[in-house]
Every structure is written in structure tokens, then in C-alpha cells.
CSV table of C-alpha atoms and ligand atoms in Angstrom, one decimal:
chain,number,residue,atom,x,y,z
A,1,MET,CA,96.2,124.0,81.5
A,2,ILE,CA,96.9,121.3,84.0
A,3,PRO,CA,94.5,118.3,83.4
A,4,VAL,CA,92.3,117.2,86.3
A,5,PRO,CA,93.1,113.6,87.4
A,6,GLU,CA,90.6,110.9,86.7
A,7,LYS,CA,89.0,109.5,89.8
A,8,ARG,CA,90.9,106.3,89.8
A,9,ILE,CA,94.2,108.1,89.4
A,10,ALA,CA,93.4,110.6,92.1
A,11,GLU,CA,92.5,107.7,94.4
A,12,PHE,CA,95.7,105.9,93.7
A,13,GLU,CA,97.6,109.1,94.4
A,14,ASN,CA,95.9,109.4,97.8
A,15,ARG,CA,97.0,105.9,98.7
A,16,ALA,CA,100.5,107.5,98.9
A,17,PHE,CA,102.4,104.5,100.3
A,18,GLY,CA,102.5,101.0,99.0
A,19,MET,CA,104.2,97.7,99.7
A,20,PHE,CA,106.2,96.1,96.9
A,21,ILE,CA,106.8,92.4,97.2
A,22,HIS,CA,109.3,90.3,95.2
A,23,TRP,CA,108.9,86.6,95.6
A,24,GLY,CA,109.4,83.7,93.3
A,25,LEU,CA,111.6,80.6,92.7
A,26,TYR,CA,114.7,82.8,93.0
A,27,SER,CA,113.8,83.4,96.7
A,28,SER,CA,114.9,79.8,97.5
A,29,LEU,CA,118.4,80.7,96.5
A,30,ARG,CA,118.5,83.8,98.6
A,31,GLN,CA,120.8,85.8,96.4
A,32,GLY,CA,118.6,88.3,94.6
A,33,GLU,CA,115.9,88.0,91.9
A,34,TRP,CA,118.4,88.2,89.1
A,35,THR,CA,120.4,85.2,90.3
A,36,LEU,CA,119.3,82.9,87.4
A,37,ASN,CA,120.7,85.4,84.9
A,38,ILE,CA,123.7,86.9,86.7
A,39,HIS,CA,125.0,83.7,88.4
A,40,LYS,CA,124.1,81.5,85.4
A,41,ILE,CA,122.3,79.0,87.6
A,42,PRO,CA,122.2,75.6,85.8
A,43,GLU,CA,118.8,74.6,84.7
A,44,ASN,CA,118.6,71.6,87.0
A,45,LYS,CA,119.5,73.6,90.0
A,46,TYR,CA,116.8,76.1,89.3
A,47,ARG,CA,114.4,73.2,88.6
A,48,GLU,CA,115.1,72.1,92.2
A,49,CYS,CA,113.6,75.4,93.4
A,50,PHE,CA,110.5,74.6,91.4
A,51,ASN,CA,110.3,71.1,92.6
A,52,ASN,CA,110.7,72.2,96.2
A,53,PHE,CA,108.4,75.2,96.1
A,54,THR,CA,105.7,74.7,98.8
A,55,ALA,CA,104.9,78.2,99.8
A,56,GLU,CA,104.2,76.8,103.2
A,57,ASP,CA,105.2,80.0,105.0
A,58,PHE,CA,103.1,82.3,102.8
A,59,ASP,CA,100.4,83.9,104.9
A,60,ALA,CA,98.7,86.5,102.8
A,61,ASP,CA,96.5,87.8,105.7
A,62,LYS,CA,99.7,88.4,107.8
A,63,ILE,CA,101.3,90.3,105.0
A,64,VAL,CA,98.3,92.5,104.5
A,65,SER,CA,98.1,93.1,108.3
A,66,LEU,CA,101.8,94.1,108.3
A,67,ALA,CA,101.3,96.5,105.3
A,68,LYS,CA,98.4,98.1,107.2
A,69,LYS,CA,100.5,98.5,110.3
A,70,ALA,CA,103.1,100.2,108.2
A,71,GLY,CA,100.5,102.6,106.9
A,72,MET,CA,100.6,101.2,103.4
A,73,LYS,CA,97.4,101.4,101.3
A,74,TYR,CA,98.2,99.0,98.4
A,75,ILE,CA,100.4,96.1,97.7
A,76,THR,CA,102.1,95.3,94.4
A,77,LEU,CA,103.1,91.7,94.2
A,78,THR,CA,105.3,89.9,91.6
A,79,THR,CA,102.8,87.6,89.8
A,80,ARG,CA,105.6,86.7,87.4
A,81,HIS,CA,109.2,87.9,87.3
A,82,HIS,CA,111.9,87.7,84.6
A,83,ASP,CA,112.5,84.0,85.3
A,84,GLY,CA,109.1,83.4,83.7
A,85,PHE,CA,107.6,81.5,86.7
A,86,SER,CA,104.1,82.5,87.6
A,87,LEU,CA,102.7,82.6,91.1
A,88,TYR,CA,99.2,82.3,89.7
A,89,ASP,CA,97.3,79.5,88.0
A,90,THR,CA,97.9,80.1,84.3
A,91,ARG,CA,95.0,77.8,83.5
A,92,GLY,CA,96.9,75.6,81.0
A,93,LEU,CA,98.8,78.4,79.4
A,94,SER,CA,102.1,77.4,80.9
A,95,ASN,CA,103.5,74.4,82.9
A,96,TYR,CA,105.8,76.8,84.6
A,97,ASP,CA,103.4,78.0,87.2
A,98,VAL,CA,102.6,77.4,90.9
A,99,MET,CA,100.0,74.8,90.1
A,100,HIS,CA,102.8,72.5,88.8
A,101,THR,CA,104.9,72.8,91.9
A,102,PRO,CA,104.2,70.9,95.1
A,103,CYS,CA,102.4,74.0,96.4
A,104,LYS,CA,99.5,73.6,94.0
A,105,ARG,CA,97.7,76.7,95.4
A,106,ASP,CA,96.9,79.8,93.4
A,107,LEU,CA,98.9,82.3,95.5
A,108,ILE,CA,97.6,85.3,93.6
A,109,LYS,CA,94.1,84.3,94.6
A,110,GLU,CA,95.2,84.0,98.2
A,111,PHE,CA,96.8,87.4,98.0
A,112,VAL,CA,93.7,89.1,96.4
A,113,ASP,CA,91.3,87.5,98.9
A,114,ALA,CA,93.4,88.7,101.8
A,115,CYS,CA,93.6,92.2,100.4
A,116,ASN,CA,89.8,92.3,99.9
A,117,LYS,CA,89.2,91.1,103.4
A,118,GLN,CA,91.2,94.0,104.9
A,119,ASP,CA,90.4,96.7,102.4
A,120,MET,CA,93.8,96.8,100.9
A,121,LEU,CA,94.3,97.4,97.1
A,122,PRO,CA,96.0,94.5,95.3
A,123,MET,CA,98.2,95.4,92.4
A,124,PHE,CA,100.0,93.0,90.1
A,125,TYR,CA,103.6,93.3,89.0
A,126,HIS,CA,104.1,91.4,85.8
A,127,THR,CA,107.3,91.0,83.8
A,128,THR,CA,107.4,91.7,80.1
A,129,LEU,CA,110.9,90.4,79.8
A,130,ASP,CA,111.2,86.6,79.9
A,131,TRP,CA,114.5,84.8,80.2
A,132,ILE,CA,113.2,81.3,79.6
A,133,HIS,CA,110.3,81.6,77.2
A,134,PRO,CA,111.8,80.5,73.8
A,135,ASP,CA,109.6,82.9,71.9
A,136,PHE,CA,111.0,85.9,73.6
A,137,ASP,CA,114.0,85.9,71.4
A,138,LYS,CA,112.9,83.7,68.5
A,139,ASN,CA,109.3,84.8,67.8
A,140,PHE,CA,108.5,88.0,69.5
A,141,ASP,CA,105.0,88.3,68.1
A,142,ALA,CA,104.1,84.8,69.5
A,143,TYR,CA,105.6,85.8,72.8
A,144,LEU,CA,103.5,89.0,72.9
A,145,GLU,CA,100.5,86.9,72.4
A,146,TYR,CA,101.5,84.7,75.3
A,147,LEU,CA,102.1,87.8,77.4
A,148,ARG,CA,98.7,89.2,76.6
A,149,LYS,CA,97.0,85.9,77.4
A,150,SER,CA,98.9,85.8,80.7
A,151,VAL,CA,97.7,89.3,81.6
A,152,GLU,CA,94.2,88.5,80.5
A,153,ILE,CA,94.1,85.7,83.1
A,154,LEU,CA,95.0,88.2,85.8
A,155,CYS,CA,92.4,90.6,84.6
A,156,THR,CA,89.6,88.1,84.5
A,157,HIS,CA,89.9,85.7,87.4
A,158,TYR,CA,90.6,87.8,90.5
A,159,GLY,CA,87.8,90.3,90.6
A,160,LYS,CA,88.6,94.0,90.6
A,161,ILE,CA,92.3,94.7,90.8
A,162,GLY,CA,94.1,98.0,91.5
A,163,GLY,CA,96.4,97.8,88.5
A,164,LEU,CA,99.1,96.3,86.5
A,165,TRP,CA,102.8,97.2,87.0
A,166,PHE,CA,104.8,96.1,84.1
A,167,ASP,CA,108.6,95.7,84.1
A,168,GLY,CA,111.0,94.8,81.3
A,169,ASN,CA,110.2,96.8,78.2
A,170,TRP,CA,113.6,98.5,78.9
A,171,SER,CA,115.2,95.1,77.8
A,172,LYS,CA,114.1,95.7,74.1
A,173,ARG,CA,113.8,99.5,73.9
A,174,GLY,CA,113.4,99.6,70.1
A,175,ALA,CA,110.9,96.8,69.8
A,176,ASP,CA,107.2,97.1,69.0
A,177,TRP,CA,105.6,95.8,72.2
A,178,LYS,CA,102.1,96.2,70.7
A,179,LEU,CA,101.1,98.2,73.7
A,180,ASP,CA,97.8,99.4,72.3
A,181,GLU,CA,96.6,95.8,72.3
A,182,LEU,CA,97.9,95.0,75.8
A,183,TYR,CA,96.7,98.1,77.4
A,184,GLY,CA,93.5,98.2,75.4
A,185,MET,CA,92.6,94.8,76.8
A,186,ILE,CA,93.3,95.8,80.4
A,187,HIS,CA,91.3,99.0,79.9
A,188,ARG,CA,88.3,96.9,78.6
A,189,LEU,CA,88.5,94.2,81.3
A,190,GLN,CA,89.5,96.4,84.3
A,191,PRO,CA,88.5,99.9,83.5
A,192,ASP,CA,89.6,101.3,86.9
A,193,ALA,CA,93.0,99.6,86.9
A,194,MET,CA,96.1,101.7,87.0
A,195,ILE,CA,98.5,100.9,84.2
A,196,ILE,CA,102.2,101.4,85.1
A,197,ASN,CA,105.2,100.3,83.1
A,198,ASN,CA,108.6,100.7,84.8
A,199,THR,CA,110.9,102.8,82.7
A,200,GLY,CA,113.9,101.5,84.6
A,201,LEU,CA,117.0,102.9,86.3
A,202,SER,CA,118.1,105.0,83.3
A,203,GLU,CA,114.8,106.7,82.4
A,204,GLN,CA,113.3,107.7,85.7
A,205,GLY,CA,110.2,109.8,85.4
A,206,LYS,CA,109.8,109.4,81.7
A,207,THR,CA,106.2,109.5,80.3
A,208,GLY,CA,105.2,107.0,77.7
A,209,HIS,CA,102.1,105.5,76.1
A,210,PRO,CA,98.9,107.5,76.5
A,211,GLU,CA,97.3,104.7,78.6
A,212,ILE,CA,100.1,104.9,81.2
A,213,ASP,CA,98.7,106.4,84.5
A,214,SER,CA,101.9,106.9,86.5
A,215,VAL,CA,105.6,107.4,85.7
A,216,THR,CA,108.1,105.5,87.8
A,217,PHE,CA,111.3,106.5,89.6
A,218,GLU,CA,113.0,103.2,90.3
A,219,GLN,CA,115.4,103.6,93.2
A,220,GLY,CA,115.4,107.3,92.6
A,221,GLN,CA,114.1,110.5,94.0
A,222,ALA,CA,110.8,111.6,92.6
A,223,THR,CA,111.0,115.0,90.9
A,224,PRO,CA,108.0,117.3,90.4
A,225,MET,CA,106.1,116.7,87.2
A,226,ASN,CA,105.3,119.4,84.7
A,227,ARG,CA,101.8,118.6,83.7
A,228,GLU,CA,101.2,121.8,81.7
A,229,GLY,CA,99.5,120.8,78.5
A,230,MET,CA,99.5,117.0,79.2
A,231,PRO,CA,96.6,115.3,77.5
A,232,LYS,CA,95.7,113.6,80.8
A,233,TYR,CA,96.9,113.8,84.4
A,234,VAL,CA,99.6,111.2,85.0
A,235,THR,CA,100.8,110.6,88.6
A,236,ALA,CA,104.1,109.4,89.8
A,237,GLU,CA,105.5,106.6,91.9
A,238,MET,CA,108.9,106.0,93.3
A,239,CYS,CA,109.9,102.4,94.2
A,240,GLN,CA,112.8,101.5,96.4
A,241,THR,CA,114.4,98.4,98.1
A,242,MET,CA,115.1,98.2,101.8
A,243,ASN,CA,118.6,96.9,101.1
A,244,ARG,CA,120.1,96.6,97.6
A,245,HIS,CA,118.1,93.7,96.1
A,246,TRP,CA,114.5,93.3,95.3
A,247,GLY,CA,114.4,89.5,95.9
A,248,ILE,CA,115.7,88.3,99.2
A,249,ALA,CA,119.5,88.3,99.5
A,250,GLU,CA,120.8,86.7,102.7
A,251,TYR,CA,124.2,88.4,102.6
A,252,ASP,CA,123.0,91.8,101.6
A,253,ILE,CA,122.9,93.6,105.0
A,254,ASP,CA,122.9,97.1,103.5
A,255,TYR,CA,119.6,98.1,104.9
A,256,LYS,CA,118.3,101.6,104.9
A,257,SER,CA,117.4,103.1,108.2
A,258,PRO,CA,113.9,104.2,109.2
A,259,ARG,CA,115.2,107.8,108.8
A,260,GLN,CA,116.2,107.1,105.2
A,261,MET,CA,113.0,105.5,104.3
A,262,ILE,CA,110.8,108.0,106.0
A,263,GLU,CA,112.6,110.9,104.4
A,264,ARG,CA,112.2,109.2,101.0
A,265,LEU,CA,108.5,108.9,101.7
A,266,THR,CA,108.1,112.5,102.8
A,267,HIS,CA,110.1,113.6,99.8
A,268,ALA,CA,107.8,111.7,97.5
A,269,ARG,CA,104.8,113.4,99.1
A,270,LYS,CA,106.4,116.7,98.7
A,271,VAL,CA,106.1,116.4,95.0
A,272,GLY,CA,102.8,114.4,95.1
A,273,ALA,CA,104.4,111.0,94.3
A,274,ASN,CA,103.7,107.7,95.8
A,275,TYR,CA,106.3,105.6,97.6
A,276,LEU,CA,106.4,101.9,96.9
A,277,LEU,CA,108.7,100.2,99.4
A,278,ASN,CA,109.9,96.7,98.7
A,279,ILE,CA,110.3,93.6,100.8
A,280,GLY,CA,111.7,90.3,99.5
A,281,LEU,CA,109.9,87.3,101.0
A,282,ASP,CA,111.8,84.3,102.2
A,283,ALA,CA,112.1,81.1,100.2
A,284,GLN,CA,108.6,79.7,101.1
A,285,GLY,CA,106.9,83.1,101.4
A,286,GLY,CA,107.6,84.0,105.0
A,287,ILE,CA,108.3,87.6,106.0
A,288,THR,CA,111.8,88.2,107.3
A,289,LYS,CA,112.3,89.6,110.8
A,290,MET,CA,114.1,92.6,109.4
A,291,SER,CA,111.3,93.6,107.0
A,292,GLU,CA,108.8,93.2,109.8
A,293,ALA,CA,110.7,95.3,112.3
A,294,LEU,CA,111.5,98.1,109.8
A,295,LEU,CA,107.9,98.2,108.6
A,296,GLU,CA,106.4,98.3,112.1
A,297,THR,CA,108.8,101.1,113.0
A,298,ILE,CA,107.8,103.1,109.9
A,299,GLY,CA,104.2,102.5,111.0
A,300,ILE,CA,104.8,104.5,114.1
A,301,TRP,CA,105.6,107.5,111.9
A,302,THR,CA,102.9,107.0,109.3
A,303,ASN,CA,100.3,106.7,112.1
A,304,MET,CA,101.4,110.0,113.5
A,305,ALA,CA,101.4,111.6,110.0
A,306,LYS,CA,98.2,110.1,108.7
A,307,GLU,CA,96.0,113.3,108.8
A,308,SER,CA,98.1,114.8,106.0
A,309,LEU,CA,100.3,112.1,104.5
A,310,TYR,CA,97.7,110.6,102.2
A,311,GLU,CA,95.5,113.5,101.1
A,312,GLY,CA,97.8,116.4,101.6
A,313,LYS,CA,98.8,118.0,98.3
A,314,PRO,CA,102.0,119.8,97.3
A,315,CYS,CA,101.7,123.5,97.5
A,316,GLU,CA,103.7,126.5,96.5
A,317,LEU,CA,104.7,127.8,100.0
A,318,ILE,CA,108.4,128.2,100.5
A,319,CYS,CA,110.2,127.0,103.7
A,320,SER,CA,113.3,128.5,105.1
A,321,HIS,CA,114.9,125.1,105.7
A,322,GLN,CA,115.8,123.2,102.5
A,323,LYS,CA,114.3,119.8,103.3
A,324,ASP,CA,111.1,121.3,104.8
A,325,PHE,CA,107.9,121.6,102.8
A,326,VAL,CA,104.2,122.2,103.2
A,327,LEU,CA,101.2,120.1,102.2
A,328,LYS,CA,97.7,121.4,101.9
A,329,LYS,CA,94.6,119.6,102.8
A,330,GLY,CA,91.3,121.4,102.6
A,331,LYS,CA,91.9,124.8,104.3
A,332,ASP,CA,94.7,123.5,106.5
A,333,TYR,CA,98.4,123.5,105.9
A,334,PHE,CA,100.9,120.9,107.3
A,335,VAL,CA,104.5,121.8,107.5
A,336,TYR,CA,107.0,118.8,107.5
A,337,VAL,CA,109.9,119.9,109.6
A,338,HIS,CA,113.2,117.9,109.3
A,339,ASP,CA,116.4,117.6,111.3
A,340,LEU,CA,115.1,118.7,114.7
A,341,ASN,CA,117.1,117.8,117.8
A,342,LEU,CA,116.4,115.6,120.7
A,343,LEU,CA,116.1,117.9,123.6
A,344,GLY,CA,118.0,117.3,126.8
A,345,PRO,CA,121.0,118.2,128.8
A,346,LYS,CA,124.2,118.7,126.7
A,347,ASP,CA,125.9,115.9,128.6
A,348,VAL,CA,123.2,113.5,127.9
A,349,VAL,CA,121.9,113.9,124.3
A,350,ALA,CA,124.0,114.4,121.2
A,351,ALA,CA,122.8,117.2,119.0
A,352,TYR,CA,121.8,116.2,115.5
A,353,LYS,CA,122.1,119.6,113.9
A,354,SER,CA,123.0,122.8,115.8
A,355,THR,CA,119.9,124.9,114.9
A,356,THR,CA,116.3,124.4,115.7
A,357,GLU,CA,115.3,128.1,115.6
A,358,GLY,CA,114.5,130.6,112.9
A,359,HIS,CA,112.0,128.6,110.9
A,360,CYS,CA,109.6,130.4,108.5
A,361,ILE,CA,107.3,129.8,105.7
A,362,LYS,CA,106.6,132.3,102.9
A,363,GLY,CA,103.4,132.6,100.9
A,364,ILE,CA,100.5,132.0,103.4
A,365,THR,CA,97.9,134.7,102.7
A,366,GLY,CA,95.2,133.9,105.3
A,367,LYS,CA,95.5,134.8,109.0
A,368,VAL,CA,96.9,131.9,110.9
A,369,LYS,CA,94.6,130.8,113.8
A,370,SER,CA,96.8,128.2,115.4
A,371,MET,CA,99.8,126.0,114.8
A,372,LYS,CA,100.2,122.7,116.5
A,373,TRP,CA,102.5,119.7,116.5
A,374,VAL,CA,100.5,116.8,115.4
A,375,ASP,CA,102.4,114.3,117.5
A,376,ASN,CA,101.5,115.8,120.8
A,377,ASN,CA,99.1,118.6,120.1
A,378,GLU,CA,101.4,121.2,121.5
A,379,GLU,CA,100.9,124.8,120.3
A,380,LEU,CA,103.9,126.4,118.5
A,381,LEU,CA,104.8,130.0,119.1
A,382,PHE,CA,104.5,131.9,115.8
A,383,THR,CA,104.3,135.4,114.4
A,384,GLN,CA,102.9,136.5,111.0
A,385,LYS,CA,104.1,139.4,109.1
A,386,GLU,CA,102.7,140.0,105.6
A,387,ASP,CA,103.0,136.6,103.9
A,388,ILE,CA,105.8,135.3,106.2
A,389,LEU,CA,104.9,133.0,109.0
A,390,SER,CA,107.8,132.6,111.5
A,391,TYR,CA,107.5,129.9,114.1
A,392,ARG,CA,109.6,128.3,116.8
A,393,ALA,CA,110.4,124.7,115.9
A,394,VAL,CA,111.4,123.0,119.1
A,395,GLY,CA,112.9,119.6,118.9
A,396,PHE,CA,111.7,116.4,120.4
A,397,TYR,CA,111.2,116.1,124.1
A,398,TYR,CA,113.5,113.5,125.7
A,399,GLY,CA,112.0,110.0,125.2
A,400,ARG,CA,110.7,110.4,121.6
A,401,HIS,CA,112.0,111.2,118.2
A,402,TYR,CA,109.8,111.1,115.0
A,403,ILE,CA,112.6,112.0,112.5
A,404,VAL,CA,110.2,114.3,110.6
A,405,ARG,CA,107.9,116.4,112.7
A,406,ILE,CA,104.6,117.8,111.4
A,407,ALA,CA,102.8,120.9,112.5
A,408,LYS,CA,99.3,121.7,111.5
A,409,ILE,CA,98.5,125.3,110.5
A,410,GLU,CA,94.9,126.4,110.8
A,411,ILE,CA,93.7,129.5,109.0
A,412,GLU,CA,90.9,131.8,110.4
A,413,GLU,CA,87.5,130.6,109.2
A,414,ASN,CA,86.4,133.9,107.5
A,415,GLU,CA,89.6,134.2,105.5
B,501,GLC,C1,114.2,96.2,87.8
B,501,GLC,C2,114.7,94.8,87.9
B,501,GLC,C3,113.8,94.0,88.7
B,501,GLC,C4,112.9,94.6,89.7
B,501,GLC,C5,112.4,95.9,89.3
B,501,GLC,C6,111.6,96.6,90.3
B,501,GLC,O1,113.7,96.5,86.6
B,501,GLC,O2,114.9,94.2,86.7
B,501,GLC,O3,114.4,92.9,89.2
B,501,GLC,O4,111.8,93.8,89.8
B,501,GLC,O5,113.4,96.7,88.8
B,501,GLC,O6,111.5,98.0,90.1
């Protein structure tokens, strides 16, 4: 038996595409979020970042609008990263928070308010690993108490939140993290919140504590989940950076192309997983030009794909071309067709791959009424024989190229 997802998990899964944001004191140094640890930044230098943190460029409304444009339906923001600094008002729990910097604004409140205004789901990333809290190594139980209190603040002062995204348990794999207490508290205070705990680069897709609602595939490729016999339906999420770092890194120019990101997103949907795409904000919270441009570009695709991208579910149909797959929504099927050419005279356009013909799908039982490209409503030529649907997948007409093209397949009503 495959368990039915709880409503909150089903809703999260239908959000499909989220924005991950890494931002903190490390952003001022512009060399990645691990800089304090890896580059062994002296305490006084890191203190300068704290003393100069104004967040003057942080415009939460603008970030939410950009996420919307990109077709993202939730945002997961680092409320505290491994350097221990909190972007929220810890209400006396710690002096190492935003209220003790010149900024003196609760940035998490600004973030949540902006999300609520624009119907965006706010999620909180929170580290469990802490490089600077003395108790992390010396008195782990006391540290866990501090961690619980920190999370309690996030669960009580910001209204309804989408969920908690923990990261860092991989730093002490054998330890007793007292997860029952932490997760139990979240469950009590925020019954609809998703609880996610990143299993890290080396344990992608691994299930964990019974309260965990989604597995993670950090920087990976989501794989289908075998939910047979699971005590509850657990969903999946794959998170990825646009370049190589999560926090801003000025000299990391290894950006993925819109093709790479869109194909990761479609691959995630193929197996029913969400795709959480990261941007690193600038020192004082501004959005970089590159993130903005890439997200707006991806938004052109998600806007085209929206009819099936969010609520379309993986199905068993088999496609002739390896990267292609079909999602099902209600009675309709949507085939995601990859690697089509840009059409045009041979002397003008370079072919991407040599073949655009000979596509088919195996396993459709109903009689197909119509098949249309969703980007221009054009009908496709098709024939149906037994359970094989063959169709002519033309490429993109000169002047446009969507990378992954989607055709909607409608089945006769009385089937
Ligand atoms: C890793 C890193 C961290 C990043 C996270 C995002 O665990 O330690 O810097 O926040 O992945 O998935």
C-alpha cells in the first residue's frame, strides 16, 4: 500500500518550485557561506561584517515579486546559518542577531510580511550546526536547548509558516539530536508546517525521523521514491545552486544555464519532487543582476508550463525518447518533450540534435481526442494504435525556443 499524502504535504508538493535564499554576515565577504570556517576568517574581521550589517538593500517585496515572476511558489530563507548569526530578533536569547547590528530590523518579519502580502509561502532554513556557540562542542544538551528555543521563537512570532528546513545534523551523525523534542514542539506550535532536515551531499534521498515530511537531494538529481509500505507519504525536494556556492561568491562565475536549470526542474517533476533553486543575496541584501536575469528567464518557461507543472503528477507512461516523460492532471496528459530543434534554413540555424521525428508514448488506454503544443496551441499530428500514441514533434519555429516543449493530450470524454 502506498500512503495517501496529508493535505499539507500534498499542497507543498503542488508548489513544485521554490526559491532558496542564502544570506548572512558571510555575504559581506562575498566568498561563499562557508568562508568563516574554510578561510579561517579572524574573529575581528568577521565582527566587522556584524558591525557594518545594515541590510539597506534588502527589499523583501521585491524578492517575493521576483520569485513570483520566476514561477516559484515558496521561499526558504536562511534565518540562521552555520556561523550562528540570526537574521531574526532572538528576543534576548542571543546577542548575535540582527537586532544588535546597525540594521536593528527583524528581517524575518519583513520577509514573512512580504510573503503574506503576495500569497507566497515562507519557509525557514535553520542551521543545527553552530560554529561559534561554545555549547555546540562543550555541552551539547545545553546547545540543543538553545536550538529549541531559537526555533520556538520562529514558530511563535511570525504567524503561520510553511515549514522548517534544518541543515547540519550531518555534522554529528552519531549524536542524539533529541529530534522528538524539537519536531514535537514544531508540530504543536505549527501543525501545518513541513519539517525537512537536509541529509547532505552524501546521503541524498535518505528518509529519517517519522516527523520528516520530505527527503532532500542536495545538489543532486531527484530519484523516484518507493513509498510502498511507508508509514506516511513523504515527499521529495531537490535543492541546487545557480553557480557553485550557496552564499554569494563574487569570483564564482560558474553559472548554470537556463537549459540546465529548467531541465533539472522538469526532471524533478518527472519523479514528483520539488525543485528549490538558490540565490545568494548581496552583502546588504540586494538581488544580484545575474540572479534576477536568470530567474526572469526561467519565468518565461514556467509561465508557459504552468497548466501542468505544479499539479501534474508522474505517471507510468513510457516515452520513446529518454529524457521525455508524461505528467497526468485530471484526465489530461502532458508530455514534456526535450531536445527539439530550432527550425529554419540549414544555412541559418544550427541543429541541436538531428532527429525531431518518430516520437511515441506507450501505455495510453483512452482514445486521444487532441494533442496540442501548450506554447502556441498548435495541433500535433498523431496516430494511435493499441496503446501506442505516435506523434510528430516538430521543433520550435524560428524566433522562439522553450528548451522543453509541452504537448497537452486530451482523451475522449466517454472513455
Ligand atoms: C550544505 C551546506 C550549506 C548549505 C546547504 C544547503 O549543507 O553546509 O552551506 O546551506 O548545504 O543545502
